[in-house]
């Protein structure tokens, strides 16, 4: 397997290099290089996946990378069921997003640059997944952050886009600082950064030490996967092109944190305090983001808060020790969240980049393919069987119930109800009812096939992807496939606790009832009597204002962190930099200038002047000796 695994990152890297050096010539054909590169990665990923299904794994070092004293870091790959599953999800969904981008970005002047960035993003993410040591993981962890900055701020001429890119980059630096410290601590404690070596020695370390390490690693996951309190960058990331939103939210950056915790499950299993922090952080993030999504008008921002909420569910799963459930939801979420964002992009394409849902309506008659596929994605994320989201979300909620964390289960069900409500709020406001836009000025139309084809493929997987989770007591295919990764004692003890037949039916019934209640409430308010939403907003004006302004978290951060740091920086600039540093440098320059002004009288360039000075000098010397 080691003979062809390297092709998975190599293909998109080749695409990057071709469009980087020859983008002026590739021009509008840049997508051929980019799409074929990711398709090549996907095909090789399928080959790897088939080998893993046959029981083959690989931990192979290609070459020595860094060798300084006792510190050794190799460039190598780790292939097991977890990385194999991540590879096909990342490359498969990314390929569809690449194809969709051909239609969405066809008139953009930065066309080759856009596909270069997309390929770079895929290269970084698959390299992150393939890494077999912490330092290599960290390098591509940072590369993914760089790609997010480049793509979010792709339209850098627009201030809001460039600001959003900077915000994403800076907020992630906070989490990555902790992540880097965690890796340093791992080397200090274990003397190695290789996954297999560290995990093999983990049981010999103290609980306090492992708690410190895992909390630092968690800080990195909080930034990348947008969890409280480092979630604030993700809603603003909507300033980038819609395919970028789909790529970040579904297949790449935000899933990195969940993957990292699952990969390091050996460490997290031995740190119960960290696991409890993960559970509560994930659940509060899921609930908090869902409440904000209830009232947002921008279709992409609703989907952004939806992603934050669904990532919270994934963190609950891995925090409970139900790693398979967390990764299962990561995989199903990739399909229906990519479908939702690309569907929103299709709507924007038809509506001249309009994102306000209150200026839409009735689009299902015009955009049939987009409407039906978007509906499938809404049903999937709402948790309606037999769509994918039902099975993966039910796994996580069932794990909470089995672990007797009934408070987490109750919050999870309430969040699921809100999820169904705000997603069908989006669907009804966008596609149903009467048009709330000027039909004469907006010539709404269905998107071209290059955009609708990826929607249809993603819709199929949004229906069937969850079926791999059908089974009881860990007997489903997804459990059987991933269990070899999580076979250490306690790895899946909560997730596989199991339920009796009647208990399982009851839990399923509660989840379905919550989803149907949310859909029914959205139908009543936003389709049957749409004016009711205005009456409710007026009735609960205080709460509505707080939710509309996202709990004023951005304003709080700005007042407590951003403005004081900015003021301190300005004070240091004016007081220390301008006065001390510039004053010292300018003073030295002034002194040299004065010396130069004096010396210039002696360096006139006239021979007569030099002759006169020579004669005067000779006379002075002779006079000195004659008068002694």
Coordinates of C-alpha atoms in Angstrom, one line a residue:
X1 CA 0.0 0.0 0.0
X2 CA 2.9 2.3 0.7
X3 CA 3.7 2.4 -3.0
X4 CA 0.6 4.4 -3.9
X5 CA -0.7 6.0 -0.7
X6 CA 1.6 9.0 -1.3
X7 CA -0.4 9.7 -4.5
X8 CA -3.4 10.9 -2.4
X9 CA -1.7 14.2 -1.4
X10 CA 0.5 14.3 -4.4
X11 CA -2.3 14.7 -7.0
X12 CA -3.8 17.9 -5.5
X13 CA -0.2 19.2 -4.8
X14 CA 0.6 18.8 -8.5
X15 CA -2.7 20.7 -9.3
X16 CA -1.5 23.5 -7.0
X17 CA 1.9 23.7 -8.7
X18 CA 0.5 23.7 -12.3
X19 CA -2.0 26.4 -11.6
X20 CA 0.5 28.4 -9.5
X21 CA 3.2 28.5 -12.2
X22 CA 1.0 28.3 -15.3
X23 CA -2.3 29.9 -14.2
X24 CA -1.9 32.7 -16.7
X25 CA -2.1 30.1 -19.5
X26 CA -4.6 27.7 -17.9
X27 CA -7.1 30.5 -17.3
X28 CA -10.6 29.3 -17.6
X29 CA -9.4 25.7 -18.0
X30 CA -7.9 25.7 -14.5
X31 CA -10.8 23.6 -13.3
X32 CA -9.7 20.6 -15.5
X33 CA -6.4 20.4 -13.6
X34 CA -7.9 20.9 -10.2
X35 CA -10.9 18.6 -10.6
X36 CA -8.8 15.8 -12.2
X37 CA -6.3 16.1 -9.3
X38 CA -8.9 15.6 -6.6
X39 CA -10.6 12.9 -8.6
X40 CA -7.3 11.1 -8.7
X41 CA -7.0 11.4 -4.9
X42 CA -10.5 10.1 -4.5
X43 CA -9.8 7.0 -6.7
X44 CA -6.6 6.2 -4.8
X45 CA -8.5 6.7 -1.5
X46 CA -11.1 4.1 -2.7
X47 CA -8.2 1.7 -3.4
X48 CA -6.9 2.3 0.1
X49 CA -10.3 1.9 1.6
X50 CA -10.8 -1.4 -0.1
X51 CA -7.5 -2.7 1.2
X52 CA -8.4 -1.6 4.8
X53 CA -11.8 -3.4 4.5
X54 CA -9.8 -6.5 3.9
X55 CA -7.9 -6.0 7.1
X56 CA -4.8 -4.3 5.8
X57 CA -3.3 -1.3 7.7
X58 CA -0.1 0.7 7.3
X59 CA 2.2 2.8 9.4
X60 CA 5.1 3.7 7.1
X61 CA 7.9 6.3 7.3
X62 CA 9.0 7.6 3.9
X63 CA 12.0 9.5 5.1
X64 CA 13.7 11.1 8.1
X65 CA 12.4 14.7 8.3
X66 CA 14.0 16.2 11.5
X67 CA 16.8 14.6 13.5
X68 CA 18.2 16.8 16.2
X69 CA 19.6 15.2 19.3
X70 CA 16.9 13.1 20.9
X71 CA 14.2 14.7 18.8
X72 CA 13.2 12.6 15.8
X73 CA 10.4 13.3 13.4
X74 CA 9.8 11.3 10.2
X75 CA 7.5 12.0 7.3
X76 CA 5.2 9.1 7.2
X77 CA 1.6 7.9 6.9
X78 CA -0.8 6.0 9.1
X79 CA -3.6 4.1 7.4
X80 CA -6.3 2.4 9.5
X81 CA -10.1 2.3 9.3
X82 CA -10.4 5.9 10.8
X83 CA -8.0 7.5 8.3
X84 CA -9.4 5.4 5.4
X85 CA -13.0 6.6 6.1
X86 CA -11.9 10.2 6.5
X87 CA -10.0 10.1 3.2
X88 CA -13.0 9.0 1.1
X89 CA -15.2 11.6 2.8
X90 CA -12.7 14.4 2.3
X91 CA -11.8 13.6 -1.3
X92 CA -15.3 12.5 -2.4
X93 CA -17.1 15.6 -1.1
X94 CA -14.2 17.9 -2.1
X95 CA -14.4 16.6 -5.7
X96 CA -18.1 17.4 -5.9
X97 CA -17.5 20.9 -4.6
X98 CA -14.7 21.3 -7.2
X99 CA -17.2 20.4 -10.0
X100 CA -19.9 22.7 -8.6
X101 CA -17.3 25.5 -8.5
X102 CA -17.0 25.4 -12.3
X103 CA -20.4 26.8 -12.6
X104 CA -20.5 29.0 -9.5
X105 CA -17.2 30.8 -10.2
X106 CA -17.2 30.8 -14.0
X107 CA -17.2 34.7 -14.3
X108 CA -14.7 35.3 -11.5
X109 CA -11.5 37.0 -12.6
X110 CA -9.5 35.0 -10.0
X111 CA -10.7 31.7 -11.5
X112 CA -7.2 29.9 -11.6
X113 CA -6.3 31.3 -8.2
X114 CA -9.5 29.9 -6.7
X115 CA -8.9 26.4 -7.9
X116 CA -5.3 26.6 -6.8
X117 CA -6.5 27.4 -3.3
X118 CA -9.1 24.6 -3.4
X119 CA -6.5 22.1 -4.3
X120 CA -4.1 23.4 -1.6
X121 CA -6.9 23.0 0.9
X122 CA -7.5 19.4 -0.1
X123 CA -3.8 18.6 -0.1
X124 CA -3.5 20.0 3.4
X125 CA -6.5 18.1 4.8
X126 CA -5.6 14.7 3.4
X127 CA -2.0 15.2 4.6
X128 CA -3.4 16.0 8.1
X129 CA -5.4 12.8 8.0
X130 CA -2.5 10.7 6.8
X131 CA 0.0 12.0 9.4
X132 CA 1.5 9.4 11.7
X133 CA 3.0 11.8 14.2
X134 CA 2.0 14.9 16.1
X135 CA 4.5 17.3 14.4
X136 CA 3.4 16.4 10.9
X137 CA -0.2 16.7 12.1
X138 CA 0.5 20.1 13.5
X139 CA 2.2 21.3 10.2
X140 CA -0.8 20.5 8.1
X141 CA -3.1 21.6 10.9
X142 CA -1.6 25.1 10.3
X143 CA -1.7 24.6 6.6
X144 CA -5.4 24.1 6.7
X145 CA -5.7 27.3 8.7
X146 CA -3.7 29.2 6.1
X147 CA -6.0 27.8 3.3
X148 CA -9.0 29.0 5.2
X149 CA -7.5 32.5 5.4
X150 CA -6.8 32.5 1.7
X151 CA -10.3 31.2 0.7
X152 CA -12.4 33.2 3.2
X153 CA -10.7 36.4 2.1
X154 CA -10.6 35.3 -1.6
X155 CA -12.5 38.5 -2.5
X156 CA -9.9 40.6 -0.7
X157 CA -11.0 43.8 -2.4
X158 CA -14.1 43.6 -0.2
X159 CA -13.3 44.8 3.3
X160 CA -15.8 42.4 5.0
X161 CA -14.1 39.5 3.3
X162 CA -10.6 40.4 4.2
X163 CA -11.6 41.2 7.8
X164 CA -13.4 37.8 8.0
X165 CA -10.2 36.0 6.8
X166 CA -8.1 37.8 9.4
X167 CA -10.6 37.0 12.1
X168 CA -10.5 33.3 11.2
X169 CA -6.7 33.3 11.2
X170 CA -6.3 35.1 14.5
X171 CA -8.9 33.2 16.4
X172 CA -7.4 29.9 15.3
X173 CA -4.0 31.1 16.4
X174 CA -5.3 31.2 19.9
X175 CA -6.4 27.6 19.8
X176 CA -3.3 26.5 17.9
X177 CA -1.0 28.1 20.5
X178 CA -2.5 25.6 23.0
X179 CA -2.3 22.8 20.6
X180 CA 1.4 23.5 20.0
X181 CA 2.1 23.5 23.7
X182 CA 0.3 20.2 24.1
X183 CA 2.6 18.6 21.5
X184 CA 5.7 20.0 23.2
X185 CA 4.4 18.6 26.5
X186 CA 3.9 15.2 24.8
X187 CA 7.5 15.1 23.7
X188 CA 8.7 16.2 27.2
X189 CA 6.7 13.5 28.9
X190 CA 7.0 10.6 26.5
X191 CA 10.2 11.4 24.6
X192 CA 8.5 10.9 21.3
X193 CA 5.9 12.4 19.0
X194 CA 5.0 9.2 17.0
X195 CA 1.3 8.2 17.5
X196 CA 2.0 4.6 18.2
X197 CA 4.8 5.2 20.6
X198 CA 3.0 7.8 22.6
X199 CA -0.2 5.9 22.8
X200 CA 1.7 2.8 23.9
X201 CA 3.2 4.6 26.8
X202 CA 0.1 6.7 27.7
X203 CA -1.1 4.4 30.6
X204 CA 2.2 5.0 32.4
X205 CA 1.7 8.8 32.7
X206 CA -0.1 10.4 35.6
X207 CA -3.7 11.5 35.3
X208 CA -2.7 15.1 36.0
X209 CA -0.2 15.1 33.2
X210 CA -2.6 13.6 30.7
X211 CA -5.3 16.0 31.7
X212 CA -3.0 19.0 31.0
X213 CA -1.9 17.5 27.7
X214 CA -5.5 16.7 26.6
X215 CA -6.8 20.1 27.6
X216 CA -4.1 21.8 25.5
X217 CA -4.9 19.6 22.6
X218 CA -8.6 20.4 23.1
X219 CA -7.8 24.1 22.9
X220 CA -6.6 23.5 19.3
X221 CA -9.8 21.5 18.5
X222 CA -12.0 24.3 19.9
X223 CA -10.4 26.7 17.5
X224 CA -10.5 24.5 14.4
X225 CA -13.9 23.1 15.0
X226 CA -15.5 26.3 16.2
X227 CA -16.6 25.5 19.7
X228 CA -17.3 27.9 22.6
X229 CA -15.6 30.3 23.1
X230 CA -13.6 30.2 19.9
X231 CA -16.5 29.7 17.5
X232 CA -16.9 33.4 16.5
X233 CA -14.8 33.1 13.3
X234 CA -17.0 30.6 11.5
X235 CA -20.2 32.7 11.0
X236 CA -18.1 35.5 9.5
X237 CA -16.4 33.0 7.2
X238 CA -19.6 33.2 5.0
X239 CA -18.0 36.2 3.4
X240 CA -16.0 33.8 1.2
X241 CA -17.5 32.2 -2.0
X242 CA -20.2 29.6 -1.2
X243 CA -18.1 26.6 -2.4
X244 CA -15.5 27.6 0.2
X245 CA -18.2 27.6 2.9
X246 CA -19.2 24.1 1.8
X247 CA -15.6 22.9 1.8
X248 CA -14.8 24.3 5.2
X249 CA -18.0 23.2 6.9
X250 CA -18.4 19.8 5.3
X251 CA -15.2 18.1 4.4
X252 CA -12.1 19.9 5.7
X253 CA -11.2 22.4 8.4
X254 CA -14.0 22.2 11.0
X255 CA -13.9 18.4 11.1
X256 CA -10.2 18.4 12.0
X257 CA -10.8 18.9 15.7
X258 CA -13.2 16.0 16.0
X259 CA -10.8 13.8 14.0
X260 CA -7.8 14.7 16.2
X261 CA -9.7 13.8 19.4
X262 CA -10.8 10.5 17.9
X263 CA -7.2 9.8 16.7
X264 CA -5.9 10.6 20.2
X265 CA -8.7 8.7 22.0
X266 CA -6.1 6.7 24.0
X267 CA -5.0 9.9 25.8
X268 CA -8.5 11.3 26.2
X269 CA -9.8 8.0 27.7
X270 CA -7.2 8.4 30.5
X271 CA -8.3 12.0 31.3
X272 CA -11.9 11.9 32.6
X273 CA -11.9 15.6 33.5
X274 CA -11.1 16.5 29.9
X275 CA -13.8 14.2 28.6
X276 CA -16.4 15.9 30.9
X277 CA -15.2 19.3 29.6
X278 CA -15.6 18.1 26.0
X279 CA -19.2 16.8 26.7
X280 CA -20.4 20.1 28.3
X281 CA -18.5 22.3 25.8
X282 CA -20.0 20.4 22.9
X283 CA -23.6 20.3 24.3
X284 CA -23.6 24.0 25.3
X285 CA -22.2 24.9 21.9
X286 CA -24.8 22.8 20.1
X287 CA -27.6 24.5 22.1
X288 CA -26.2 28.0 22.0
X289 CA -25.6 28.0 18.2
X290 CA -29.1 26.5 17.6
X291 CA -30.8 29.4 19.4
X292 CA -29.0 32.0 17.3
X293 CA -29.9 30.2 14.1
X294 CA -33.6 30.5 15.0
X295 CA -33.8 34.1 14.0
X296 CA -31.0 34.8 11.4
X297 CA -32.2 36.2 8.1
X298 CA -29.1 35.4 6.0
X299 CA -29.4 31.8 4.6
X300 CA -25.7 31.2 4.8
X301 CA -25.4 32.4 8.4
X302 CA -28.2 30.0 9.5
X303 CA -26.2 27.2 7.9
X304 CA -23.0 28.4 9.6
X305 CA -24.6 28.3 13.1
X306 CA -26.1 25.0 12.1
X307 CA -22.6 23.7 11.5
X308 CA -21.4 24.9 14.9
X309 CA -24.3 23.2 16.5
X310 CA -23.8 19.9 14.7
X311 CA -20.1 20.0 15.6
X312 CA -21.2 20.3 19.2
X313 CA -23.0 17.0 18.8
X314 CA -19.9 15.4 17.5
X315 CA -17.9 16.6 20.5
X316 CA -20.5 15.2 22.8
X317 CA -20.1 11.9 21.1
X318 CA -16.3 11.7 21.4
X319 CA -16.5 13.2 24.9
X320 CA -18.7 10.4 26.0
X321 CA -16.3 7.9 24.6
X322 CA -18.6 7.1 21.7
X323 CA -15.9 7.7 19.1
X324 CA -17.6 5.7 16.4
X325 CA -20.8 7.7 16.9
X326 CA -18.9 11.0 16.7
X327 CA -17.1 10.0 13.5
X328 CA -20.3 8.5 12.1
X329 CA -22.0 11.9 12.5
X330 CA -19.0 13.7 11.0
X331 CA -19.3 11.5 7.9
X332 CA -23.1 11.9 7.4
X333 CA -22.9 15.6 8.2
X334 CA -20.3 16.1 5.4
X335 CA -22.9 15.0 2.8
X336 CA -26.0 16.9 3.9
X337 CA -24.1 20.0 5.0
X338 CA -22.2 20.2 1.7
X339 CA -25.6 19.8 0.0
X340 CA -27.2 22.6 2.1
X341 CA -24.4 25.1 1.3
X342 CA -24.3 24.2 -2.4
X343 CA -28.1 24.5 -2.5
X344 CA -27.8 27.9 -0.9
X345 CA -25.2 28.8 -3.5
X346 CA -27.6 27.7 -6.2
X347 CA -30.3 30.0 -4.8
X348 CA -27.8 32.9 -4.6
X349 CA -26.8 32.2 -8.2
X350 CA -30.4 32.5 -9.2
X351 CA -31.1 35.6 -7.1
X352 CA -28.2 37.8 -8.0
X353 CA -26.3 36.9 -4.8
X354 CA -29.2 37.7 -2.5
X355 CA -28.9 36.0 0.9
X356 CA -31.8 37.4 2.8
X357 CA -34.5 34.7 3.0
X358 CA -37.2 37.3 3.5
X359 CA -36.5 38.5 0.0
X360 CA -37.1 35.1 -1.5
X361 CA -40.0 32.6 -1.5
X362 CA -41.8 30.4 -4.1
X363 CA -38.5 29.3 -5.7
X364 CA -39.5 25.6 -5.7
X365 CA -41.6 26.2 -8.9
X366 CA -38.5 27.6 -10.7
X367 CA -35.7 25.6 -9.1
X368 CA -37.0 22.1 -8.9
X369 CA -33.7 20.2 -8.6
X370 CA -32.3 22.7 -6.0
X371 CA -35.6 22.6 -4.1
X372 CA -35.9 18.8 -3.9
X373 CA -32.3 18.2 -3.0
X374 CA -32.4 21.0 -0.4
X375 CA -35.5 19.4 1.2
X376 CA -33.6 16.1 1.4
X377 CA -30.8 17.8 3.2
X378 CA -33.2 19.5 5.6
X379 CA -34.8 16.1 6.4
X380 CA -31.4 14.6 7.0
X381 CA -30.2 17.3 9.4
X382 CA -33.5 17.4 11.2
X383 CA -33.2 13.7 12.0
X384 CA -36.1 12.2 10.1
X385 CA -35.7 8.5 9.2
X386 CA -34.5 7.0 6.8
X387 CA -32.3 10.0 6.1
X388 CA -28.6 9.9 7.2
X389 CA -28.7 12.4 10.0
X390 CA -31.3 10.4 12.0
X391 CA -29.0 7.4 12.5
X392 CA -25.8 9.3 13.4
X393 CA -27.5 11.8 15.7
X394 CA -29.5 9.0 17.4
X395 CA -26.1 7.2 18.0
X396 CA -24.9 10.2 20.0
X397 CA -28.1 10.8 21.9
X398 CA -28.3 7.0 22.7
X399 CA -24.7 7.2 24.0
X400 CA -25.7 10.0 26.4
X401 CA -28.7 8.0 27.6
X402 CA -26.6 4.8 28.1
X403 CA -24.0 6.8 30.1
X404 CA -26.9 8.1 32.3
X405 CA -26.1 11.6 31.3
X406 CA -29.9 12.4 31.1
X407 CA -29.2 16.2 31.3
X408 CA -27.1 15.9 28.1
X409 CA -29.7 13.8 26.4
X410 CA -32.5 16.3 27.3
X411 CA -30.5 19.3 25.9
X412 CA -29.7 17.2 22.8
X413 CA -33.3 16.5 22.1
X414 CA -34.2 20.1 22.6
X415 CA -31.4 21.2 20.3
X416 CA -32.7 18.6 17.7
X417 CA -36.1 20.2 17.9
X418 CA -34.7 23.6 17.3
X419 CA -32.6 22.2 14.4
X420 CA -35.6 20.9 12.7
X421 CA -37.4 24.2 13.2
X422 CA -34.8 26.5 11.9
X423 CA -33.9 24.3 8.9
X424 CA -37.5 24.1 7.8
X425 CA -37.8 27.8 8.5
X426 CA -35.1 28.2 5.8
X427 CA -36.8 25.8 3.4
X428 CA -40.3 27.4 3.7
X429 CA -39.0 31.0 3.5
X430 CA -36.8 30.2 0.5
X431 CA -38.7 27.7 -1.6
X432 CA -42.4 27.9 -0.5
X433 CA -45.1 30.5 -0.2
X434 CA -45.5 33.4 -2.5
X435 CA -42.4 35.3 -4.0
X436 CA -41.3 38.2 -1.8
X437 CA -39.0 39.6 -4.4
X438 CA -39.6 41.6 -7.6
X439 CA -40.1 38.8 -10.2
X440 CA -39.4 41.3 -13.0
X441 CA -36.0 42.5 -11.7
X442 CA -34.9 39.0 -10.5
X443 CA -35.0 36.5 -13.3
X444 CA -34.7 33.5 -11.1
X445 CA -33.7 30.3 -12.8
X446 CA -32.4 26.8 -12.1
X447 CA -28.6 26.4 -12.0
X448 CA -26.7 24.7 -14.8
X449 CA -26.1 20.9 -14.7
X450 CA -22.5 21.4 -13.5
X451 CA -24.0 22.8 -10.3
X452 CA -27.1 20.6 -10.0
X453 CA -25.4 17.3 -10.6
X454 CA -23.3 17.5 -7.4
X455 CA -26.5 18.4 -5.6
X456 CA -28.2 15.2 -6.8
X457 CA -25.2 13.0 -5.9
X458 CA -25.0 14.5 -2.4
X459 CA -28.7 14.1 -2.0
X460 CA -28.4 10.4 -2.7
X461 CA -25.7 10.0 0.0
X462 CA -27.8 12.2 2.4
X463 CA -30.4 9.5 2.2
X464 CA -28.3 6.3 2.2
X465 CA -25.1 7.2 4.2
X466 CA -26.8 6.6 7.5
X467 CA -27.8 3.0 6.7
X468 CA -24.3 1.8 7.5
X469 CA -25.3 2.6 11.1
X470 CA -28.3 0.2 11.2
X471 CA -27.8 -2.4 13.8
X472 CA -27.9 -2.9 17.6
X473 CA -25.3 -3.3 20.3
X474 CA -22.4 -2.2 18.1
X475 CA -23.3 -4.7 15.4
X476 CA -23.7 -2.1 12.6
X477 CA -21.2 -1.9 9.7
X478 CA -19.8 1.4 10.9
X479 CA -19.1 -0.1 14.4
X480 CA -17.5 -3.2 13.0
X481 CA -15.4 -1.2 10.6
X482 CA -14.1 1.4 13.2
X483 CA -13.9 -0.9 16.2
X484 CA -10.3 -2.0 15.5
X485 CA -9.2 1.6 16.0
X486 CA -11.1 1.9 19.3
X487 CA -10.4 -1.5 20.9
X488 CA -8.6 -0.3 24.0
X489 CA -10.6 -0.9 27.2
X490 CA -13.2 1.8 27.7
X491 CA -12.9 3.2 24.2
X492 CA -16.5 2.5 23.3
X493 CA -17.9 1.3 26.6
X494 CA -20.5 4.0 26.7
X495 CA -21.5 3.8 23.1
X496 CA -21.9 0.1 23.2
X497 CA -23.9 -0.2 26.4
X498 CA -26.9 -0.9 24.3
X499 CA -30.6 -0.6 25.0
X500 CA -33.4 -3.0 25.3
X501 CA -35.8 -3.3 22.4
X502 CA -38.5 -1.3 24.0
X503 CA -36.1 1.3 25.3
X504 CA -34.5 1.7 21.9
X505 CA -37.9 2.2 20.3
X506 CA -38.8 4.8 23.0
X507 CA -35.6 6.8 22.4
X508 CA -36.1 6.7 18.6
X509 CA -39.7 7.8 19.1
X510 CA -38.7 10.7 21.2
X511 CA -36.1 11.8 18.7
X512 CA -38.6 11.6 15.7
X513 CA -41.3 13.3 17.7
X514 CA -38.9 16.2 18.5
X515 CA -38.0 16.6 14.8
X516 CA -41.6 16.4 13.7
X517 CA -42.6 19.0 16.3
X518 CA -39.9 21.4 15.0
X519 CA -41.0 20.9 11.4
X520 CA -44.7 21.4 12.3
X521 CA -43.9 24.6 14.3
X522 CA -42.0 26.0 11.3
X523 CA -44.8 25.1 8.9
X524 CA -47.3 26.8 11.2
X525 CA -45.3 30.0 11.6
X526 CA -43.5 30.4 8.2
X527 CA -45.9 28.8 5.7
X528 CA -49.4 28.6 7.0
X529 CA -49.4 32.1 8.7
X530 CA -46.2 33.9 7.9
X531 CA -47.3 37.1 9.7
X532 CA -47.3 35.1 12.9
X533 CA -43.5 35.4 12.9
X534 CA -43.7 39.2 13.1
X535 CA -46.2 39.0 16.0
X536 CA -44.0 36.6 17.9
X537 CA -40.9 38.9 17.3
X538 CA -42.9 41.8 18.7
X539 CA -44.2 39.8 21.6
X540 CA -40.7 38.6 22.6
X541 CA -38.8 41.6 21.3
X542 CA -36.1 41.5 24.0
X543 CA -35.2 37.9 23.4
X544 CA -35.5 38.3 19.6
X545 CA -33.1 41.3 19.7
X546 CA -30.6 39.3 21.8
X547 CA -30.7 36.3 19.5
X548 CA -30.6 38.5 16.4
X549 CA -27.4 40.2 17.7
X550 CA -25.9 36.7 18.6
X551 CA -25.9 37.4 22.3
X552 CA -23.6 40.3 21.7
X553 CA -20.6 38.0 22.0
X554 CA -18.7 39.8 19.2
X555 CA -19.4 43.1 20.9
X556 CA -18.2 41.6 24.2
X557 CA -15.0 40.3 22.7
X558 CA -14.4 43.6 20.9
X559 CA -14.8 45.6 24.1
X560 CA -12.9 43.2 26.4
X561 CA -10.1 41.9 24.1
X562 CA -9.9 43.6 20.7
X563 CA -10.2 47.3 21.7
X564 CA -7.9 47.2 24.7
X565 CA -5.2 45.3 22.8
X566 CA -5.6 47.7 19.9
X567 CA -5.3 50.7 22.3
X568 CA -2.3 49.2 24.0
X569 CA -0.7 48.6 20.6
X570 CA -1.4 52.2 19.6
X571 CA 0.1 53.5 22.8
X572 CA 3.2 51.4 22.4
X573 CA 3.5 52.6 18.8
X574 CA 3.2 56.2 19.7
X575 CA 5.1 56.1 23.0
X576 CA 7.8 53.5 22.6
X577 CA 8.1 52.7 18.9
X578 CA 7.9 56.3 17.7
X579 CA 9.7 58.0 20.6
X580 CA 12.3 55.5 21.8
X581 CA 13.0 53.2 18.8
X582 CA 12.5 55.8 16.0
X583 CA 14.0 58.5 18.2
X584 CA 17.2 56.4 18.7
X585 CA 17.5 55.5 15.0
X586 CA 16.7 59.0 13.8
X587 CA 19.1 60.5 16.4
X588 CA 22.0 58.3 15.2
X589 CA 21.1 59.5 11.6
X590 CA 21.1 63.1 12.7
X591 CA 24.5 62.8 14.4
X592 CA 26.0 61.1 11.4
X593 CA 24.5 63.9 9.2
X594 CA 26.1 66.6 11.4
X595 CA 29.5 64.9 11.1
X596 CA 29.0 64.7 7.4
X597 CA 28.2 68.4 7.2
X598 CA 31.4 69.2 8.9
X599 CA 33.5 66.8 6.9
X600 CA 32.2 68.1 3.6
X601 CA 34.2 71.3 3.9
X602 CA 37.4 69.1 3.8
X603 CA 36.2 67.0 0.9
X604 CA 35.5 69.7 -1.7
X605 CA 37.0 67.9 -4.7
X606 CA 39.2 71.0 -5.7
X607 CA 42.9 70.3 -6.1
X608 CA 43.8 73.9 -5.0
X609 CA 42.0 73.3 -1.7
X610 CA 43.8 70.0 -1.0
X611 CA 47.2 71.7 -2.0
X612 CA 46.5 74.6 0.4
X613 CA 45.6 72.2 3.2
X614 CA 48.7 70.2 2.5
X615 CA 50.9 73.3 2.6
X616 CA 49.3 74.4 5.9
X617 CA 49.8 71.0 7.3
X618 CA 53.5 70.9 6.4
X619 CA 54.0 74.4 7.8
X620 CA 52.2 73.3 11.0
X621 CA 54.4 70.2 11.4
X622 CA 57.6 72.0 10.7
X623 CA 56.6 74.8 13.1
X624 CA 55.9 72.2 15.8
X625 CA 59.4 70.7 15.5
X626 CA 61.2 74.0 15.1
X627 CA 59.7 75.5 18.2
X628 CA 60.6 72.6 20.5

